[in-house]
Amino acid sequence: SIPPDIISESITMEQAVKLLSLPRELGVHPESSMPITAAIGKFGPFIVHNGDFRSLKGADEPYGITYERALEILKEPKKGRPGIAIAREVGTHPRTKKKIYLYKSKSGFFLKKGFKHVRIPESMDPEKLTVPEALELLKAS
């Protein structure tokens, strides 16, 4: 799509070629063998690897970001929304191979299933939560 700061009637051939270059595959992640891709979405520029979306800020932009820089960004701990923090990584989902994170907010610990928050019952110790327990909670929600 055409970014809002560009008037579609005045697009040059050079701009069109640049816009059509996205999404751009940067390479394959060395640990997962899954592709790392740069693109622009409705929330702005980002990179994605195996469902892990990271916003691009500052000098990082999808047309020029390097494979090495994308790996650096993916190694950084993911930032949550204000008031919500990632408490720890529980493990990896055996089927999807996506990471399962335990989150903490002012109202307690929870897991995420899409946009839905799955609360950790008071009877469970969130710091000792295992992958099978997390999968059971996610499945029951």
PDB file of C-alpha atoms in Angstrom:
ATOM      1  CA  SER A   1       0.000   0.000   0.000  1.00  0.00           C
ATOM      2  CA  ILE A   2       0.989   3.611  -0.428  1.00  0.00           C
ATOM      3  CA  PRO A   3       2.135   5.361   2.767  1.00  0.00           C
ATOM      4  CA  PRO A   4      -0.060   8.315   3.813  1.00  0.00           C
ATOM      5  CA  ASP A   5       2.789  10.821   3.347  1.00  0.00           C
ATOM      6  CA  ILE A   6       2.990  10.045  -0.407  1.00  0.00           C
ATOM      7  CA  ILE A   7       0.441  11.475  -2.852  1.00  0.00           C
ATOM      8  CA  SER A   8      -0.478   8.595  -5.162  1.00  0.00           C
ATOM      9  CA  GLU A   9      -0.810  10.824  -8.256  1.00  0.00           C
ATOM     10  CA  SER A  10       2.783  12.034  -7.887  1.00  0.00           C
ATOM     11  CA  ILE A  11       4.596   8.702  -7.398  1.00  0.00           C
ATOM     12  CA  THR A  12       7.732   8.374  -9.482  1.00  0.00           C
ATOM     13  CA  MET A  13       8.920   5.124 -11.030  1.00  0.00           C
ATOM     14  CA  GLU A  14      11.757   5.018  -8.473  1.00  0.00           C
ATOM     15  CA  GLN A  15       9.291   5.363  -5.565  1.00  0.00           C
ATOM     16  CA  ALA A  16       7.008   2.698  -7.065  1.00  0.00           C
ATOM     17  CA  VAL A  17       9.870   0.212  -7.399  1.00  0.00           C
ATOM     18  CA  LYS A  18      10.898   0.921  -3.800  1.00  0.00           C
ATOM     19  CA  LEU A  19       7.336   0.425  -2.508  1.00  0.00           C
ATOM     20  CA  LEU A  20       6.973  -2.816  -4.465  1.00  0.00           C
ATOM     21  CA  SER A  21      10.196  -4.202  -2.951  1.00  0.00           C
ATOM     22  CA  LEU A  22       8.315  -4.941   0.296  1.00  0.00           C
ATOM     23  CA  PRO A  23       7.885  -7.321   1.978  1.00  0.00           C
ATOM     24  CA  ARG A  24      11.605  -8.009   1.767  1.00  0.00           C
ATOM     25  CA  GLU A  25      13.136 -11.281   2.975  1.00  0.00           C
ATOM     26  CA  LEU A  26      16.383 -10.531   4.805  1.00  0.00           C
ATOM     27  CA  GLY A  27      17.551 -14.096   5.279  1.00  0.00           C
ATOM     28  CA  VAL A  28      16.983 -17.228   7.325  1.00  0.00           C
ATOM     29  CA  HIS A  29      17.305 -17.212  11.120  1.00  0.00           C
ATOM     30  CA  PRO A  30      20.350 -19.312  12.106  1.00  0.00           C
ATOM     31  CA  GLU A  31      18.557 -21.128  14.955  1.00  0.00           C
ATOM     32  CA  SER A  32      15.076 -21.760  13.537  1.00  0.00           C
ATOM     33  CA  SER A  33      15.791 -21.823   9.771  1.00  0.00           C
ATOM     34  CA  MET A  34      12.674 -19.631   9.404  1.00  0.00           C
ATOM     35  CA  PRO A  35      12.734 -16.467   7.234  1.00  0.00           C
ATOM     36  CA  ILE A  36      13.195 -12.961   8.643  1.00  0.00           C
ATOM     37  CA  THR A  37      11.118 -10.419   6.717  1.00  0.00           C
ATOM     38  CA  ALA A  38      10.966  -6.602   6.692  1.00  0.00           C
ATOM     39  CA  ALA A  39       7.748  -4.798   5.761  1.00  0.00           C
ATOM     40  CA  ILE A  40       5.423  -1.900   6.526  1.00  0.00           C
ATOM     41  CA  GLY A  41       2.052  -2.579   8.147  1.00  0.00           C
ATOM     42  CA  LYS A  42      -0.783  -0.487   9.517  1.00  0.00           C
ATOM     43  CA  PHE A  43       1.261   0.178  12.686  1.00  0.00           C
ATOM     44  CA  GLY A  44       4.393   1.166  10.777  1.00  0.00           C
ATOM     45  CA  PRO A  45       7.644  -0.527   9.700  1.00  0.00           C
ATOM     46  CA  PHE A  46       8.545  -3.888  11.249  1.00  0.00           C
ATOM     47  CA  ILE A  47      10.486  -7.115  10.968  1.00  0.00           C
ATOM     48  CA  VAL A  48       8.922 -10.508  11.605  1.00  0.00           C
ATOM     49  CA  HIS A  49      10.375 -13.924  12.346  1.00  0.00           C
ATOM     50  CA  ASN A  50       8.208 -16.948  13.118  1.00  0.00           C
ATOM     51  CA  GLY A  51       5.293 -14.764  14.264  1.00  0.00           C
ATOM     52  CA  ASP A  52       7.499 -12.503  16.410  1.00  0.00           C
ATOM     53  CA  PHE A  53       6.831  -8.942  15.189  1.00  0.00           C
ATOM     54  CA  ARG A  54       9.267  -6.148  16.132  1.00  0.00           C
ATOM     55  CA  SER A  55       8.680  -2.482  15.304  1.00  0.00           C
ATOM     56  CA  LEU A  56      11.473  -0.621  13.533  1.00  0.00           C
ATOM     57  CA  LYS A  57      12.421   2.686  15.153  1.00  0.00           C
ATOM     58  CA  GLY A  58      14.832   5.521  14.396  1.00  0.00           C
ATOM     59  CA  ALA A  59      17.334   4.829  11.644  1.00  0.00           C
ATOM     60  CA  ASP A  60      16.058   1.272  11.134  1.00  0.00           C
ATOM     61  CA  GLU A  61      13.754   1.123   8.130  1.00  0.00           C
ATOM     62  CA  PRO A  62      12.492  -1.830   6.064  1.00  0.00           C
ATOM     63  CA  TYR A  63      14.145  -0.798   2.785  1.00  0.00           C
ATOM     64  CA  GLY A  64      17.694  -0.747   4.156  1.00  0.00           C
ATOM     65  CA  ILE A  65      17.794  -2.831   7.337  1.00  0.00           C
ATOM     66  CA  THR A  66      20.462  -5.518   7.192  1.00  0.00           C
ATOM     67  CA  TYR A  67      20.157  -9.158   8.139  1.00  0.00           C
ATOM     68  CA  GLU A  68      22.681  -8.622  10.958  1.00  0.00           C
ATOM     69  CA  ARG A  69      20.720  -5.673  12.408  1.00  0.00           C
ATOM     70  CA  ALA A  70      17.478  -7.678  12.248  1.00  0.00           C
ATOM     71  CA  LEU A  71      19.154 -10.470  14.253  1.00  0.00           C
ATOM     72  CA  GLU A  72      20.258  -7.893  16.863  1.00  0.00           C
ATOM     73  CA  ILE A  73      16.693  -6.578  17.182  1.00  0.00           C
ATOM     74  CA  LEU A  74      15.296 -10.103  17.524  1.00  0.00           C
ATOM     75  CA  LYS A  75      17.805 -10.883  20.316  1.00  0.00           C
ATOM     76  CA  GLU A  76      16.583  -7.903  22.375  1.00  0.00           C
ATOM     77  CA  PRO A  77      13.893  -8.730  24.950  1.00  0.00           C
ATOM     78  CA  LYS A  78      10.455  -7.934  23.599  1.00  0.00           C
ATOM     79  CA  LYS A  79       8.851  -4.894  25.163  1.00  0.00           C
ATOM     80  CA  GLY A  80       5.237  -5.134  26.302  1.00  0.00           C
ATOM     81  CA  ARG A  81       2.652  -2.424  26.745  1.00  0.00           C
ATOM     82  CA  PRO A  82       3.062   0.036  29.647  1.00  0.00           C
ATOM     83  CA  GLY A  83       1.950  -1.650  32.846  1.00  0.00           C
ATOM     84  CA  ILE A  84       2.521  -5.075  31.317  1.00  0.00           C
ATOM     85  CA  ALA A  85       5.915  -6.739  31.398  1.00  0.00           C
ATOM     86  CA  ILE A  86       7.243 -10.076  30.257  1.00  0.00           C
ATOM     87  CA  ALA A  87       8.040 -11.921  33.481  1.00  0.00           C
ATOM     88  CA  ARG A  88       9.864 -14.770  31.744  1.00  0.00           C
ATOM     89  CA  GLU A  89       9.912 -17.109  28.786  1.00  0.00           C
ATOM     90  CA  VAL A  90       8.084 -20.334  29.701  1.00  0.00           C
ATOM     91  CA  GLY A  91       9.337 -22.276  26.685  1.00  0.00           C
ATOM     92  CA  THR A  92       8.482 -23.103  23.078  1.00  0.00           C
ATOM     93  CA  HIS A  93       5.128 -24.380  21.837  1.00  0.00           C
ATOM     94  CA  PRO A  94       5.814 -27.916  20.531  1.00  0.00           C
ATOM     95  CA  ARG A  95       3.546 -27.573  17.481  1.00  0.00           C
ATOM     96  CA  THR A  96       3.884 -23.933  16.384  1.00  0.00           C
ATOM     97  CA  LYS A  97       7.481 -23.496  17.615  1.00  0.00           C
ATOM     98  CA  LYS A  98       6.511 -20.017  18.912  1.00  0.00           C
ATOM     99  CA  LYS A  99       7.788 -18.855  22.279  1.00  0.00           C
ATOM    100  CA  ILE A 100       5.367 -18.902  25.208  1.00  0.00           C
ATOM    101  CA  TYR A 101       5.782 -15.921  27.526  1.00  0.00           C
ATOM    102  CA  LEU A 102       4.510 -15.352  31.057  1.00  0.00           C
ATOM    103  CA  TYR A 103       3.352 -11.747  31.507  1.00  0.00           C
ATOM    104  CA  LYS A 104       2.889  -9.717  34.675  1.00  0.00           C
ATOM    105  CA  SER A 105       0.534  -6.789  35.160  1.00  0.00           C
ATOM    106  CA  LYS A 106      -0.744  -4.938  38.202  1.00  0.00           C
ATOM    107  CA  SER A 107      -3.573  -7.486  38.435  1.00  0.00           C
ATOM    108  CA  GLY A 108      -1.393 -10.615  38.297  1.00  0.00           C
ATOM    109  CA  PHE A 109       0.254 -13.098  35.969  1.00  0.00           C
ATOM    110  CA  PHE A 110      -1.167 -14.247  32.635  1.00  0.00           C
ATOM    111  CA  LEU A 111      -0.416 -15.899  29.286  1.00  0.00           C
ATOM    112  CA  LYS A 112      -1.574 -14.617  25.909  1.00  0.00           C
ATOM    113  CA  LYS A 113      -3.614 -16.504  23.337  1.00  0.00           C
ATOM    114  CA  GLY A 114      -3.893 -14.120  20.411  1.00  0.00           C
ATOM    115  CA  PHE A 115      -5.361 -10.960  21.918  1.00  0.00           C
ATOM    116  CA  LYS A 116      -6.921 -12.847  24.839  1.00  0.00           C
ATOM    117  CA  HIS A 117      -5.271 -12.832  28.278  1.00  0.00           C
ATOM    118  CA  VAL A 118      -5.368 -16.173  30.110  1.00  0.00           C
ATOM    119  CA  ARG A 119      -5.009 -15.646  33.865  1.00  0.00           C
ATOM    120  CA  ILE A 120      -2.791 -17.925  35.929  1.00  0.00           C
ATOM    121  CA  PRO A 121      -4.879 -19.411  38.780  1.00  0.00           C
ATOM    122  CA  GLU A 122      -3.870 -18.412  42.327  1.00  0.00           C
ATOM    123  CA  SER A 123      -3.292 -22.112  43.080  1.00  0.00           C
ATOM    124  CA  MET A 124      -0.348 -22.175  40.625  1.00  0.00           C
ATOM    125  CA  ASP A 125       3.106 -20.703  41.185  1.00  0.00           C
ATOM    126  CA  PRO A 126       3.721 -18.584  38.047  1.00  0.00           C
ATOM    127  CA  GLU A 127       7.494 -18.788  38.478  1.00  0.00           C
ATOM    128  CA  LYS A 128       7.341 -22.602  38.263  1.00  0.00           C
ATOM    129  CA  LEU A 129       4.868 -22.740  35.353  1.00  0.00           C
ATOM    130  CA  THR A 130       5.916 -25.414  32.827  1.00  0.00           C
ATOM    131  CA  VAL A 131       5.203 -25.649  29.101  1.00  0.00           C
ATOM    132  CA  PRO A 132       2.656 -28.513  29.549  1.00  0.00           C
ATOM    133  CA  GLU A 133       0.828 -26.511  32.248  1.00  0.00           C
ATOM    134  CA  ALA A 134       0.826 -23.396  30.054  1.00  0.00           C
ATOM    135  CA  LEU A 135      -0.528 -25.390  27.096  1.00  0.00           C
ATOM    136  CA  GLU A 136      -3.312 -26.807  29.287  1.00  0.00           C
ATOM    137  CA  LEU A 137      -4.319 -23.314  30.466  1.00  0.00           C
ATOM    138  CA  LEU A 138      -4.274 -21.973  26.896  1.00  0.00           C
ATOM    139  CA  LYS A 139      -6.277 -24.949  25.622  1.00  0.00           C
ATOM    140  CA  ALA A 140      -8.931 -24.537  28.343  1.00  0.00           C
ATOM    141  CA  SER A 141      -9.484 -20.853  27.552  1.00  0.00           C
TER     142      SER A 141
END
